[in-house]
XYZ file of C-alpha atoms in Angstrom:
264
model
C 266.300 -80.084 -89.586
C 268.932 -79.444 -86.913
C 272.653 -79.770 -87.543
C 273.824 -83.339 -88.106
C 276.782 -84.577 -86.052
C 278.519 -87.925 -85.699
C 276.331 -88.470 -82.634
C 273.237 -87.941 -84.798
C 274.388 -90.640 -87.226
C 275.106 -93.027 -84.368
C 271.631 -92.448 -82.955
C 270.163 -93.124 -86.401
C 271.962 -96.460 -86.629
C 270.859 -97.403 -83.129
C 267.256 -96.554 -84.048
C 267.397 -98.445 -87.357
C 267.040 -95.249 -89.415
C 268.856 -95.107 -92.756
C 271.521 -92.476 -93.437
C 271.611 -90.767 -96.847
C 274.881 -89.259 -98.039
C 276.205 -87.932 -101.332
C 279.365 -86.336 -102.701
C 279.438 -82.575 -103.185
C 282.061 -80.197 -104.519
C 280.543 -76.688 -104.586
C 278.238 -74.402 -102.629
C 275.301 -74.472 -105.057
C 274.821 -78.242 -105.123
C 275.638 -78.427 -101.416
C 272.783 -76.004 -100.737
C 270.399 -78.126 -102.851
C 271.403 -81.291 -101.023
C 271.226 -79.625 -97.605
C 267.761 -78.230 -98.273
C 266.574 -81.678 -99.389
C 267.656 -83.202 -96.078
C 270.834 -85.126 -96.960
C 272.476 -86.219 -93.716
C 276.115 -86.002 -94.802
C 278.173 -84.831 -97.762
C 281.594 -86.085 -98.788
C 284.107 -83.954 -100.618
C 285.552 -87.003 -102.302
C 288.778 -87.409 -104.208
C 286.329 -88.586 -106.869
C 286.554 -84.935 -107.928
C 289.667 -85.981 -109.831
C 287.506 -88.034 -112.164
C 284.184 -86.143 -112.288
C 285.518 -82.576 -112.140
C 289.072 -82.798 -113.469
C 288.554 -85.562 -116.025
C 291.308 -87.808 -114.673
C 291.207 -91.577 -115.181
C 291.493 -92.198 -111.419
C 291.701 -90.305 -108.120
C 295.477 -90.369 -107.681
C 296.322 -86.861 -109.023
C 294.069 -85.113 -106.478
C 295.928 -82.966 -103.937
C 295.183 -81.831 -100.400
C 294.844 -78.306 -101.791
C 292.155 -79.513 -104.215
C 290.169 -81.083 -101.382
C 290.613 -78.028 -99.153
C 289.311 -75.699 -101.871
C 286.203 -77.757 -102.555
C 285.609 -78.380 -98.835
C 285.554 -74.624 -98.285
C 283.069 -74.250 -101.146
C 280.771 -76.957 -99.815
C 280.930 -75.589 -96.275
C 279.602 -72.266 -97.584
C 276.486 -74.039 -98.872
C 275.757 -76.217 -95.823
C 273.818 -75.386 -92.687
C 272.856 -78.827 -91.382
C 274.614 -81.771 -93.046
C 277.793 -83.352 -91.716
C 280.725 -82.436 -93.973
C 283.338 -85.145 -94.563
C 286.557 -84.562 -96.520
C 288.779 -87.153 -98.180
C 292.474 -87.376 -97.439
C 293.816 -87.919 -100.980
C 296.463 -90.354 -102.224
C 299.691 -90.398 -100.184
C 298.569 -87.523 -97.963
C 298.463 -89.812 -94.900
C 301.528 -92.032 -95.423
C 302.842 -91.193 -91.933
C 300.991 -90.146 -88.771
C 302.652 -86.730 -88.706
C 301.729 -86.065 -92.344
C 298.171 -87.179 -91.612
C 297.834 -84.835 -88.651
C 299.048 -81.834 -90.668
C 296.826 -82.546 -93.657
C 293.803 -83.335 -91.505
C 294.236 -79.980 -89.782
C 294.064 -78.284 -93.189
C 290.842 -80.098 -94.101
C 289.199 -79.360 -90.753
C 290.201 -75.698 -90.976
C 288.700 -75.597 -94.492
C 285.338 -76.608 -93.030
C 285.248 -80.398 -92.660
C 283.625 -82.020 -89.636
C 285.384 -85.333 -90.278
C 288.187 -86.736 -92.452
C 288.090 -89.983 -94.417
C 290.969 -92.315 -95.202
C 291.292 -95.644 -96.987
C 292.853 -98.763 -95.524
C 292.941 -101.313 -92.755
C 295.357 -102.443 -90.055
C 298.226 -100.180 -91.059
C 296.096 -97.164 -90.109
C 295.184 -98.154 -86.543
C 297.870 -96.031 -84.866
C 297.169 -93.097 -87.200
C 293.456 -93.226 -86.393
C 294.198 -93.288 -82.658
C 296.443 -90.258 -83.087
C 293.799 -88.331 -85.009
C 291.105 -89.098 -82.442
C 293.462 -88.085 -79.616
C 293.902 -84.793 -81.480
C 290.134 -84.200 -81.745
C 289.763 -85.150 -85.419
C 286.727 -87.400 -86.153
C 287.596 -90.165 -88.628
C 285.661 -92.096 -91.275
C 287.216 -95.341 -92.518
C 286.888 -96.875 -95.981
C 287.215 -100.577 -96.821
C 286.535 -102.738 -99.869
C 287.286 -101.172 -103.224
C 289.512 -98.337 -102.062
C 290.032 -96.267 -105.245
C 293.481 -95.041 -104.222
C 294.635 -98.682 -104.435
C 293.414 -99.117 -108.004
C 296.900 -100.022 -109.273
C 297.321 -102.674 -106.571
C 293.903 -104.167 -107.339
C 294.531 -104.084 -111.091
C 291.439 -101.986 -111.748
C 288.086 -101.133 -110.181
C 287.018 -104.604 -109.028
C 284.656 -106.058 -106.430
C 286.563 -106.936 -103.258
C 286.033 -109.563 -100.536
C 284.642 -112.453 -102.576
C 287.375 -114.766 -101.292
C 286.603 -116.068 -97.789
C 290.036 -115.163 -96.412
C 289.823 -111.619 -97.795
C 286.284 -111.284 -96.443
C 287.371 -112.315 -92.947
C 290.318 -109.942 -93.142
C 287.946 -107.092 -94.006
C 285.724 -107.924 -91.040
C 288.795 -107.937 -88.781
C 289.950 -104.598 -90.191
C 286.518 -103.064 -89.620
C 286.599 -104.172 -85.979
C 290.169 -102.933 -85.572
C 289.368 -99.535 -87.079
C 286.407 -99.172 -84.746
C 288.568 -100.025 -81.758
C 291.101 -97.443 -82.965
C 288.367 -94.807 -82.925
C 286.657 -94.352 -86.297
C 283.031 -93.235 -86.007
C 281.847 -94.037 -89.540
C 282.818 -96.663 -92.128
C 282.351 -96.631 -95.910
C 282.089 -100.053 -97.578
C 282.584 -99.971 -101.357
C 281.995 -102.671 -103.968
C 281.759 -105.726 -101.744
C 279.251 -108.610 -101.708
C 276.015 -107.830 -99.890
C 276.536 -110.784 -97.542
C 279.919 -109.407 -96.460
C 278.489 -105.907 -96.006
C 275.851 -107.387 -93.685
C 278.499 -109.272 -91.701
C 280.583 -106.107 -91.241
C 277.560 -103.975 -90.348
C 276.578 -106.524 -87.711
C 280.150 -106.804 -86.404
C 280.629 -103.114 -85.612
C 278.588 -100.709 -83.522
C 279.348 -97.625 -85.653
C 277.305 -96.718 -88.777
C 278.313 -98.259 -92.102
C 277.731 -96.425 -95.373
C 277.537 -98.538 -98.518
C 278.289 -97.894 -102.166
C 277.902 -101.057 -104.169
C 277.404 -102.986 -100.923
C 273.671 -103.718 -101.045
C 270.925 -102.213 -98.902
C 272.053 -103.932 -95.692
C 274.359 -101.130 -94.554
C 273.199 -98.329 -92.264
C 273.251 -95.822 -95.107
C 274.248 -95.147 -98.694
C 276.506 -92.787 -100.602
C 276.664 -91.997 -104.310
C 278.842 -89.736 -106.412
C 276.475 -86.884 -107.242
C 277.342 -86.976 -110.945
C 276.308 -90.637 -111.108
C 273.089 -90.051 -109.152
C 272.157 -87.234 -111.543
C 273.300 -89.031 -114.697
C 275.826 -86.371 -115.685
C 279.014 -88.438 -115.465
C 280.760 -88.973 -118.756
C 281.327 -92.609 -119.580
C 279.509 -95.587 -118.158
C 277.565 -95.135 -114.908
C 278.627 -97.823 -112.382
C 276.385 -100.830 -111.769
C 275.825 -99.714 -108.179
C 274.430 -96.317 -109.165
C 271.070 -95.109 -110.451
C 270.060 -92.059 -112.456
C 267.501 -90.405 -110.190
C 267.327 -87.290 -112.363
C 266.114 -89.306 -115.351
C 263.238 -90.570 -113.208
C 262.163 -87.145 -111.964
C 263.370 -84.510 -114.441
C 264.205 -82.187 -111.560
C 267.328 -82.063 -109.364
C 265.433 -81.262 -106.170
C 262.972 -84.100 -106.711
C 265.816 -86.443 -107.738
C 267.612 -85.873 -104.438
C 264.355 -86.287 -102.504
C 263.700 -89.569 -104.319
C 267.224 -90.779 -103.525
C 266.778 -89.963 -99.826
C 263.354 -91.616 -99.743
C 264.507 -94.792 -101.484
C 267.534 -95.100 -99.205
C 265.234 -94.636 -96.213
C 262.778 -97.315 -97.345
C 265.459 -99.740 -98.543
C 264.238 -99.535 -102.146
C 267.708 -98.350 -103.159
C 269.976 -100.047 -103.775
C 268.102 -102.977 -105.279
C 269.578 -106.349 -106.263
C 270.475 -104.916 -109.677
C 272.803 -102.409 -107.977
C 274.472 -104.985 -105.716
C 277.083 -107.751 -105.854
C 277.062 -111.366 -104.691
């Protein structure tokens, strides 16, 4: 497989091919995922919960993400590497530019940030400065205290329309990829149809252009309850390599996520 770029993902969406992505935090797992044919890996601020044992993602720092991005980059030959901008690391455009530079220099091909209309100018500034951007709408974990917990978003018609508008606005500002988390399948379909860039779902049904899972959830090694939208692929295969291959295959065929992993 040749190196995956944002152009590759766009061509996949245009051709109706599904995009498989997963979180990664070190070189060894990154190598496994890359060899299996994963299209993109996210160094997510989820590392605060699955690696550090925090109750949410808020304590994660830019330095944490940079370190793990560097590790993942050392294990990747082909997949697109995306790095999260953690909580309050992109409160102003200037702060965002400086922190994005750190992530790109650590090995990221793209940065990801959470939010809607308030980020339009920041996204434009990043794109003007040659930084590819992935957006994130729906359940944005950095807003957990505003939401009052990890809850499905967009069930109210006004909130759903606002999310569609934000997706369009982010695309116009220049994002090239959009993560949709914990939203009703019907809304995920409406957003995917409303934008021309690829959408990546997690708890958004199988109507998005691709899927992402936290690797610890996909392999059943998270402590605590595995989210409704996840599936333990390792339990089904007994082998990490085969588990990742099954995940990629089931994303590609639309078998994952099923109705039992989705929200209405």
